[in-house]
Short mmCIF file of C-alpha atoms and ligand atoms in Angstrom, two decimals:
data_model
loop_
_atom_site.label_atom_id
_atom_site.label_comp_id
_atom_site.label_asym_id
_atom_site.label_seq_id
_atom_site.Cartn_x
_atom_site.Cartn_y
_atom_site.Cartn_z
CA UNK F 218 27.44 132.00 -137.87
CA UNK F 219 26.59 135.36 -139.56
CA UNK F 220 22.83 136.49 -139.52
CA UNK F 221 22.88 138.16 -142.73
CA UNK F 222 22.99 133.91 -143.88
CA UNK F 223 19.62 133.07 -144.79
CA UNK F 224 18.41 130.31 -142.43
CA UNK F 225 17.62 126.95 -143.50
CA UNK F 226 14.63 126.60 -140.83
CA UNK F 227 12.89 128.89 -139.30
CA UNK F 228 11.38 128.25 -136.51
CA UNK F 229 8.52 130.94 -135.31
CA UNK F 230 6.22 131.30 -132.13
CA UNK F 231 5.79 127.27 -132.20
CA UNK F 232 3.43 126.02 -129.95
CA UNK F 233 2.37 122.51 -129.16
CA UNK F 234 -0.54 122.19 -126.35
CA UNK F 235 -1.53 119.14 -125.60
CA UNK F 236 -5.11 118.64 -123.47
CA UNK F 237 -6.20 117.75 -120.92
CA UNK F 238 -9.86 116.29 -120.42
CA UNK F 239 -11.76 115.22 -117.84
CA UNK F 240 -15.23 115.04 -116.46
CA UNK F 241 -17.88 112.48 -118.04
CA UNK F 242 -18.57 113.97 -121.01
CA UNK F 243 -14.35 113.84 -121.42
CA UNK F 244 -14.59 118.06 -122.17
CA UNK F 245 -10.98 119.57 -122.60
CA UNK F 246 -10.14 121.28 -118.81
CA UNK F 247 -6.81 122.45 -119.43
CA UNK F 248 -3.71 121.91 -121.54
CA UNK F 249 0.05 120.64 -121.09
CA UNK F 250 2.02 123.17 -122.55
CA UNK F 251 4.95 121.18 -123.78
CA UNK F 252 5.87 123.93 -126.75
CA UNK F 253 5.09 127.22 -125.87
CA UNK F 254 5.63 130.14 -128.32
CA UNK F 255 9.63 129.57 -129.36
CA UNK F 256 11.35 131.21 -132.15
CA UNK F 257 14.95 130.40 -133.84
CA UNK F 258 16.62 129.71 -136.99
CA UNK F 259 19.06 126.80 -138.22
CA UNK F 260 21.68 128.24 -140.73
CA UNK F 261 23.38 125.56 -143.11
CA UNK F 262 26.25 123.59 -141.95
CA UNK F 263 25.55 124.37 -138.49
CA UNK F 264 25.01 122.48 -135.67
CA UNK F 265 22.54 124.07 -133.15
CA UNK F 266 22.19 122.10 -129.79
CA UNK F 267 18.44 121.87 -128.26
CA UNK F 268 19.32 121.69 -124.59
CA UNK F 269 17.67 121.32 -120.88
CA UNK F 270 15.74 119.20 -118.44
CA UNK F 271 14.10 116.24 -119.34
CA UNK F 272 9.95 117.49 -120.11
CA UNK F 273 11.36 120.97 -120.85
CA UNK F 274 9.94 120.34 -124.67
CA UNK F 275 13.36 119.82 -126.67
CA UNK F 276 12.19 116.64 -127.88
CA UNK F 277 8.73 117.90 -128.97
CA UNK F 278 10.12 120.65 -130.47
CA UNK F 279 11.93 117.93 -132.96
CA UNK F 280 8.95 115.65 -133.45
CA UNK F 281 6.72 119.34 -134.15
CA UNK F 282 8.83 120.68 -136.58
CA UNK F 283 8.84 117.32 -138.72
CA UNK F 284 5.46 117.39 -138.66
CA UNK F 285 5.17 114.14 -136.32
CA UNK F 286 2.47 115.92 -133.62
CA UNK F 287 0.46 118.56 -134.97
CA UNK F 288 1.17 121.96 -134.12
CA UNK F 289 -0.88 124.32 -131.94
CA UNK F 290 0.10 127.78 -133.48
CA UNK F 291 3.21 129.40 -135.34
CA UNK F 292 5.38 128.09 -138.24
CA UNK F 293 7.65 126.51 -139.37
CA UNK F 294 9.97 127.40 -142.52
CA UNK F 295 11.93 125.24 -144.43
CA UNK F 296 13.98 126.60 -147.14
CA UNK F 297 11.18 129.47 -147.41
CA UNK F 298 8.24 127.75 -147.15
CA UNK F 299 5.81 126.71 -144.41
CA UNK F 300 5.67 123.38 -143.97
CA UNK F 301 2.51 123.14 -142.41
CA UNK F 302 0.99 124.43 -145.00
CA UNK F 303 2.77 121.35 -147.76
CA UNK F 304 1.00 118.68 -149.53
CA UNK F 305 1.37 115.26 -149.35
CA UNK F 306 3.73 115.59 -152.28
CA UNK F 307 5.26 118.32 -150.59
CA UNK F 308 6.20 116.75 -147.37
CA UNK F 309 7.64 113.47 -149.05
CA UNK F 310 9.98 116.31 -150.65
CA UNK F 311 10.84 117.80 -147.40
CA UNK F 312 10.80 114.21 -145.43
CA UNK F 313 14.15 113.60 -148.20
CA UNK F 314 15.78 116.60 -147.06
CA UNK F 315 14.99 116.39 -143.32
CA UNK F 316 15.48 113.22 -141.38
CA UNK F 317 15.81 112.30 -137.61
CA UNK F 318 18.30 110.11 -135.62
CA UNK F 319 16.43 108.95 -132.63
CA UNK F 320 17.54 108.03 -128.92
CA UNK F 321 16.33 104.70 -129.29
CA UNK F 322 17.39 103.23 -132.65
CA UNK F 323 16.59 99.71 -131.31
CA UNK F 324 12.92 100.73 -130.99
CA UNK F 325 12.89 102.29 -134.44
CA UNK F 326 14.50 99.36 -136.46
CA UNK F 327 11.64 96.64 -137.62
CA UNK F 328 13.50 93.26 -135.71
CA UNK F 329 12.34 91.40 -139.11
CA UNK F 330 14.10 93.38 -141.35
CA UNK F 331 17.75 93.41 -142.51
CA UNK F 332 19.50 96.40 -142.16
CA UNK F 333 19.76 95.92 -146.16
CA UNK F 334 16.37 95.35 -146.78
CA UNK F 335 15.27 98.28 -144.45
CA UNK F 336 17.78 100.92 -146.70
CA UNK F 337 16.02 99.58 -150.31
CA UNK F 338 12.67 99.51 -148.69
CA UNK F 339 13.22 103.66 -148.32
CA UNK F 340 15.18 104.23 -151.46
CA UNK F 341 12.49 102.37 -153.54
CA UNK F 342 9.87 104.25 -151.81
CA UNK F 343 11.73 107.65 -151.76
CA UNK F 344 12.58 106.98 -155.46
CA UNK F 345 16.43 107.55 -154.88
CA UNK F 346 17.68 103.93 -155.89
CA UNK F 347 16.95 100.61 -157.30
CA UNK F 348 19.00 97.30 -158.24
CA UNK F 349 22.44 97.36 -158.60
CA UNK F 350 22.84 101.58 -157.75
CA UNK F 351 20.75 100.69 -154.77
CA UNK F 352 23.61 97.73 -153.83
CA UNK F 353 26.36 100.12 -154.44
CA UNK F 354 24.91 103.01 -152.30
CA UNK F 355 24.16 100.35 -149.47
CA UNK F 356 28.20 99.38 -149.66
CA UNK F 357 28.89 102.71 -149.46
CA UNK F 358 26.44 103.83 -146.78
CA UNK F 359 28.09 100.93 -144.79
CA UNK F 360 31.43 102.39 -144.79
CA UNK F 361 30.37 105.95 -144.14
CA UNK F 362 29.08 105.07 -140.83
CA UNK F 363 31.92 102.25 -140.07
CA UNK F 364 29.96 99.57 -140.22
CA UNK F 365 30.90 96.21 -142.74
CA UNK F 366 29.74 95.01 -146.07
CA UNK F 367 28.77 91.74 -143.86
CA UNK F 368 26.22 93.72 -141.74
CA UNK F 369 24.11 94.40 -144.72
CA UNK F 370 22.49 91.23 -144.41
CA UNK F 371 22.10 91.29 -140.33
CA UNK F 372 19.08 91.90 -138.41
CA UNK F 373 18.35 94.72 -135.42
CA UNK F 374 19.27 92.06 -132.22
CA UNK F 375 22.72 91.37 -134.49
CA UNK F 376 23.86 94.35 -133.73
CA UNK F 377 25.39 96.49 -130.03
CA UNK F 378 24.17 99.84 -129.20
CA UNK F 379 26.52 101.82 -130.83
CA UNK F 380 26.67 99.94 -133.92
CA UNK F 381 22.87 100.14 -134.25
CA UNK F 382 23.30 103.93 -133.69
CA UNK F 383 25.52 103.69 -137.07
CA UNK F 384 22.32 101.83 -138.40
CA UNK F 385 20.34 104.54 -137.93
CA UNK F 386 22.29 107.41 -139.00
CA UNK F 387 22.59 105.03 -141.92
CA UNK F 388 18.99 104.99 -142.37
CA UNK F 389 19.22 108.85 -142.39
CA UNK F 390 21.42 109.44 -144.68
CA UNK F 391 20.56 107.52 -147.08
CA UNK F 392 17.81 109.52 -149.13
CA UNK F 393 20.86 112.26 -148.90
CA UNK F 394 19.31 114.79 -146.38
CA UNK F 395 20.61 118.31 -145.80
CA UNK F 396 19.39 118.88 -141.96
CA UNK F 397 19.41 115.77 -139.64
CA UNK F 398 16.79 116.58 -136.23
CA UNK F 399 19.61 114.25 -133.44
CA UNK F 400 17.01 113.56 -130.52
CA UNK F 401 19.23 112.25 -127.81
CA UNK F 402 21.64 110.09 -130.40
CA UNK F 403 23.82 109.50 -127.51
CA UNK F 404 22.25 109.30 -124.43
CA UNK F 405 21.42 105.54 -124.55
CA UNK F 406 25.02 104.47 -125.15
CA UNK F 407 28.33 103.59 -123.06
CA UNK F 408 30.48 107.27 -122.52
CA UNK F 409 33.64 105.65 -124.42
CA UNK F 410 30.56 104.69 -127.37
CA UNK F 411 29.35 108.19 -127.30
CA UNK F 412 32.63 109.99 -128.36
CA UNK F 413 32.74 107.63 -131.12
CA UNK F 414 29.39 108.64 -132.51
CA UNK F 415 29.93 112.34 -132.01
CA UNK F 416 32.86 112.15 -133.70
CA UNK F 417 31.17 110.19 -136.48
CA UNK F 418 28.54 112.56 -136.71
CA UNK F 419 31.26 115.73 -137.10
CA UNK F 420 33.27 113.89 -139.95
CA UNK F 421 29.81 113.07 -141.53
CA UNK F 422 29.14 116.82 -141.26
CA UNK F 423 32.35 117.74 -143.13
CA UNK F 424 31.88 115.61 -145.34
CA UNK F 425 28.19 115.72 -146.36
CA UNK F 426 27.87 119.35 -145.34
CA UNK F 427 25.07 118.29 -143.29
CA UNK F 428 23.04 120.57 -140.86
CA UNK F 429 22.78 119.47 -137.68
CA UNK F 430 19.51 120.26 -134.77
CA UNK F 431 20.97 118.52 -131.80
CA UNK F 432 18.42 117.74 -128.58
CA UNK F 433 20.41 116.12 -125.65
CA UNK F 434 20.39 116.63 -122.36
CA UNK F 435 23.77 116.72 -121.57
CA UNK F 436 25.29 120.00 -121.57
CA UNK F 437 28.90 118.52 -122.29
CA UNK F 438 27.59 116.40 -125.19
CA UNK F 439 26.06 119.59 -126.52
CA UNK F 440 29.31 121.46 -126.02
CA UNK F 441 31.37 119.02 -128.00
CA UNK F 442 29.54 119.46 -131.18
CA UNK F 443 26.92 122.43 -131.24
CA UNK F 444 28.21 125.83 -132.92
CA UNK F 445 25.55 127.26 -131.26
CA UNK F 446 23.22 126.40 -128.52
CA UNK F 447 19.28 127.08 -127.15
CA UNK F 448 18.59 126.46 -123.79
CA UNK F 449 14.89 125.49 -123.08
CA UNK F 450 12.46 125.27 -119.94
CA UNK F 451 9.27 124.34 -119.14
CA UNK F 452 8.61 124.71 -122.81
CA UNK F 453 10.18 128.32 -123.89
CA UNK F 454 13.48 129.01 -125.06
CA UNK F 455 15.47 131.09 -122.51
CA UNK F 456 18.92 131.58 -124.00
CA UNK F 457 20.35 131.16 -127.21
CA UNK F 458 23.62 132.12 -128.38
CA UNK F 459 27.04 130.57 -129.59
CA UNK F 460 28.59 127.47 -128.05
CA UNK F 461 31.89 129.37 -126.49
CA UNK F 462 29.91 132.62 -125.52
CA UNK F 463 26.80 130.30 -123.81
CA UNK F 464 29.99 128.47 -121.62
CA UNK F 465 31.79 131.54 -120.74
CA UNK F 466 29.23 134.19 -120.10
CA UNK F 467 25.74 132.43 -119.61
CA UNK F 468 22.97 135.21 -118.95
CA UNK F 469 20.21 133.35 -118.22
CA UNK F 470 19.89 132.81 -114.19
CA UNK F 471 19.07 128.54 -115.37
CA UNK F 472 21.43 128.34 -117.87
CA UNK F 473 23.66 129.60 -115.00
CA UNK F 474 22.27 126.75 -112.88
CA UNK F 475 23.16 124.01 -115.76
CA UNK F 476 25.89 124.74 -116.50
CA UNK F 477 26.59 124.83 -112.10
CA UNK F 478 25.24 121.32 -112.43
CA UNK F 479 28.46 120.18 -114.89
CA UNK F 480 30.91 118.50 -112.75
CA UNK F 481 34.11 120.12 -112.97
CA UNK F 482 37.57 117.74 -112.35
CA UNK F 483 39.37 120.87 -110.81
CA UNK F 484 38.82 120.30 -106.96
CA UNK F 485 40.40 123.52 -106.44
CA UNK F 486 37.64 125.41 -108.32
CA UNK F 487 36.06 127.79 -106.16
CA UNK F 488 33.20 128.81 -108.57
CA UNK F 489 29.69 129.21 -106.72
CA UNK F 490 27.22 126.89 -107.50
CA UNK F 491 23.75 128.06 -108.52
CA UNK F 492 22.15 125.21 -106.83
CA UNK F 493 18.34 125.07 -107.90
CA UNK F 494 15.66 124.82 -105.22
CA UNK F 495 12.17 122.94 -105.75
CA UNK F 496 11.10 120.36 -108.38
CA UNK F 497 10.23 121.55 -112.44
CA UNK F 498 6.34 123.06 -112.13
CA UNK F 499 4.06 120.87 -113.92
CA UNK F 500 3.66 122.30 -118.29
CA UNK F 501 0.11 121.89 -117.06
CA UNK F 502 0.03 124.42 -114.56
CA UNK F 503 3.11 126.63 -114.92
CA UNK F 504 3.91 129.76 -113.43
CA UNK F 505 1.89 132.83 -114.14
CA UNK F 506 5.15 135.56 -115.39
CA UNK F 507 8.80 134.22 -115.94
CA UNK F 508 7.60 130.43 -115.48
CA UNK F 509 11.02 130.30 -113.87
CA UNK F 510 10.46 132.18 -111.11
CA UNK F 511 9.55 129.95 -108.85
CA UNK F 512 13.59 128.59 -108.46
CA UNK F 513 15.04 131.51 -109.33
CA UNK F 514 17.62 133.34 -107.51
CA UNK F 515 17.32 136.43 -108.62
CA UNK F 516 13.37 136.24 -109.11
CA UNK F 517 11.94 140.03 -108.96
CA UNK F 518 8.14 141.25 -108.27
CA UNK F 519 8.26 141.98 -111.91
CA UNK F 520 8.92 138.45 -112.61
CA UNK F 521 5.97 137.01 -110.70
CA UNK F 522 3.59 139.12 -112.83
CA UNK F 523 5.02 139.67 -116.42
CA UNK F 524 6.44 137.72 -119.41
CA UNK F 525 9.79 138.77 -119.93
CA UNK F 526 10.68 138.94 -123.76
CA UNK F 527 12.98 137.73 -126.12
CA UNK F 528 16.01 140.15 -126.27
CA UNK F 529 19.30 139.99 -127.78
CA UNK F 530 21.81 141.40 -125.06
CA UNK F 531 24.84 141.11 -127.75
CA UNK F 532 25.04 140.25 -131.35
CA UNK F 533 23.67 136.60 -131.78
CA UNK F 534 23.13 136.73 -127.95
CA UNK F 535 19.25 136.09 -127.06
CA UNK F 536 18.02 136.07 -123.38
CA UNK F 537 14.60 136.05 -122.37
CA UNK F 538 14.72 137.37 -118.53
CA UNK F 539 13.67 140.52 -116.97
CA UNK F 540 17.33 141.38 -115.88
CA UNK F 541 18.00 142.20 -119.85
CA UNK F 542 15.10 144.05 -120.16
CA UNK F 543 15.81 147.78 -121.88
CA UNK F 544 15.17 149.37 -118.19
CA UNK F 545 17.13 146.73 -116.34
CA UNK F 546 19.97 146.67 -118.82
CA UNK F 547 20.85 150.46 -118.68
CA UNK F 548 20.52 150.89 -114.76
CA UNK F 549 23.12 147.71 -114.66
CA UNK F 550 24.92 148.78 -117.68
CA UNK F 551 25.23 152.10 -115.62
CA UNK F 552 26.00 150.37 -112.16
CA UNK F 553 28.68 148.44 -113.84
CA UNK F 554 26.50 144.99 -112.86
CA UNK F 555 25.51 142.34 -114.00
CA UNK F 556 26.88 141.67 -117.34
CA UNK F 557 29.92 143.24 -116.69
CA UNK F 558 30.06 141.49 -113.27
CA UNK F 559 29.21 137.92 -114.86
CA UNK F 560 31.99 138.77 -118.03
CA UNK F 561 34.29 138.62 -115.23
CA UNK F 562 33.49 136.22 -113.28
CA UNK F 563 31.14 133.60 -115.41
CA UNK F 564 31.26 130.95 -112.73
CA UNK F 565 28.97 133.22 -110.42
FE1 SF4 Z 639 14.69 134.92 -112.90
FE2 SF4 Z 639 13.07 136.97 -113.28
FE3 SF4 Z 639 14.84 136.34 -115.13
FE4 SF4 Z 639 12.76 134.78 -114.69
S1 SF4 Z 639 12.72 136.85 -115.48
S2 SF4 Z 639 14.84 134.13 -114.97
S3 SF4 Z 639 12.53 134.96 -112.51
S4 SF4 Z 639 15.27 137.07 -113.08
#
């Protein structure tokens, strides 16, 4: 993806802070810093995977930028404007272009409604369809997703997990969106049910030209369909760069970890693992510096004291680690270290 493209959304210094109170009089003593201060961009067509530990904020990231928990600080640009700053009129605009696919569709289907009556309920209120256009959208949404004309009239319990995954990306594409925020679409269903969805969800792509943001987990799932990918923990981005170059030459000492973590079939592979030590600090209490530091390998003094900083180490390549500072850089650069050493040999 070129960065002279304009981006579709912006994302810039986002924070979300939730608090924490306590005492009698139930005074704010602290906050849970499930955002804190992340900046990217989504470019049209693309698919850019959200990834890392469950709590590391991918998920509130999603639910922030559509406006689902109330920001903190920073923006959020859609299409060039901020959406915090939209009307009421403005964000049932911006709710037709952006819609979510959640982890859970069970819990986010109404168990009284048909899976017809749920799709004219929206397009009525969204103003997209009525009547007979309504119908014929309906029998066409159906078939998009691989589902039946005869499931139109079927309710929520009707339905397995993967088909009621093909409900809900039904339900999202049905006011015609152009990005689609994927929290975890997969990670509730069978492995052989998965595939099927991804795959769905890359024809769909095609097809629609959709834009994807894609939160999982699972850095294999991410793999399969992300062109690009960000790499979060304990609430900051650490590493963002493109799908093949994050796999083959990961920079950041925890996306090193993750990707450590993936089990490999070859049991001849001789790569090191970068086994982590010690449990996630709490978002409520992190780290003072690199709020990795604490299970990192190659932790420095510097890194117990200072904020590293975003920096891009190669075009489109974005770490944020003290290693790729300007000072760091050059004296490995120099040494031949480092990033040469990990080009080589990206299993270390
Ligand atoms: Fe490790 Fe330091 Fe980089 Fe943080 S800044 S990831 S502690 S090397």
């Amino acid at each position: 993806m070129e960065s002279v493209q304009k981006p579709l959304l912006k994302v810039d210094q986002l924070k979300k802070y939730y608090p924490i109170k306590g005492g009698v009089l139930s005074r704010v003593i602290g906050q849970v810093k499930a955002v804190d201060d992340i900046s990217f961009e989504v470019f049209e067509g693309e698919t850019l995977g959200l990834v890392g530990e469950s709590g590391c904020g991918k998920t509130t990231t999603g639910k922030t930028i559509l406006r689902l928990v109330k920001h903190t600080e920073g923006s959020v640009t859609y299409q060039g404007k901020n959406i915090f700053d939209l009307t009421k009129k403005g964000m049932r605009e911006f709710y037709k272009d952006v819609q979510i696919i959640f982890q859970d569709p069970y819990g986010s289907l109404n168990p009284r409604q048909t899976v017809g009556d749920m799709l004219r309920e929206i397009m009525k209120f969204h103003n997209i369809a009525r009547g007979e256009e309504a119908e014929k959208k309906i029998k066409e949404l159906m078939k998009m997703v691989g589902l039946s004309e005869w499931h139109i009239g079927r309710y929520p319990h009707e339905f397995s997990g993967g088909q009621r995954q093909r409900v809900g990306i039904a339900r999202a594409l049905c006011l015609d969106p152009k990005l689609i925020i994927c929290d975890e679409p997969v990670s509730a269903l069978d492995v052989s049910i998965q595939s099927q969805i991804l795959n769905l969800l890359k024809e769909l792509q095609q097809r629609l030209n959709l834009t994807y943001l894609f939160i999982a987990h699972d850095l294999s799932v991410v793999k399969h369909i992300s062109d690009r990918v960000g790499v979060m923990y304990l609430g900051k981005l650490v590493e963002i760069t493109k799908t093949d170059e994050l796999f083959e030459v990961p920079l950041h000492p925890y996306t090193r970890a993750l990707l450590s973590a993936i089990p490999i079939a070859d049991v001849d592979h001789s790569s090191i693992k970068a086994i982590l030590k010690g449990d996630v600090p709490s978002p409520s209490n992190p780290p003072k510096g690199c709020v990795f530091h604490t299970r990192c390998p190659e932790c420095m003094e510097i890194c117990k004291k200072e904020l590293p900083v975003m920096r891009e180490v190669k075009p489109g390549h974005f770490v944020y680690c003290h290693l790729y500072n300007e000072e760091m850089l050059d004296e490995n650069v120099k040494n031949n270290t480092l990033y040469n050493k990990i080009e080589k040999n990206p299993k270390n």
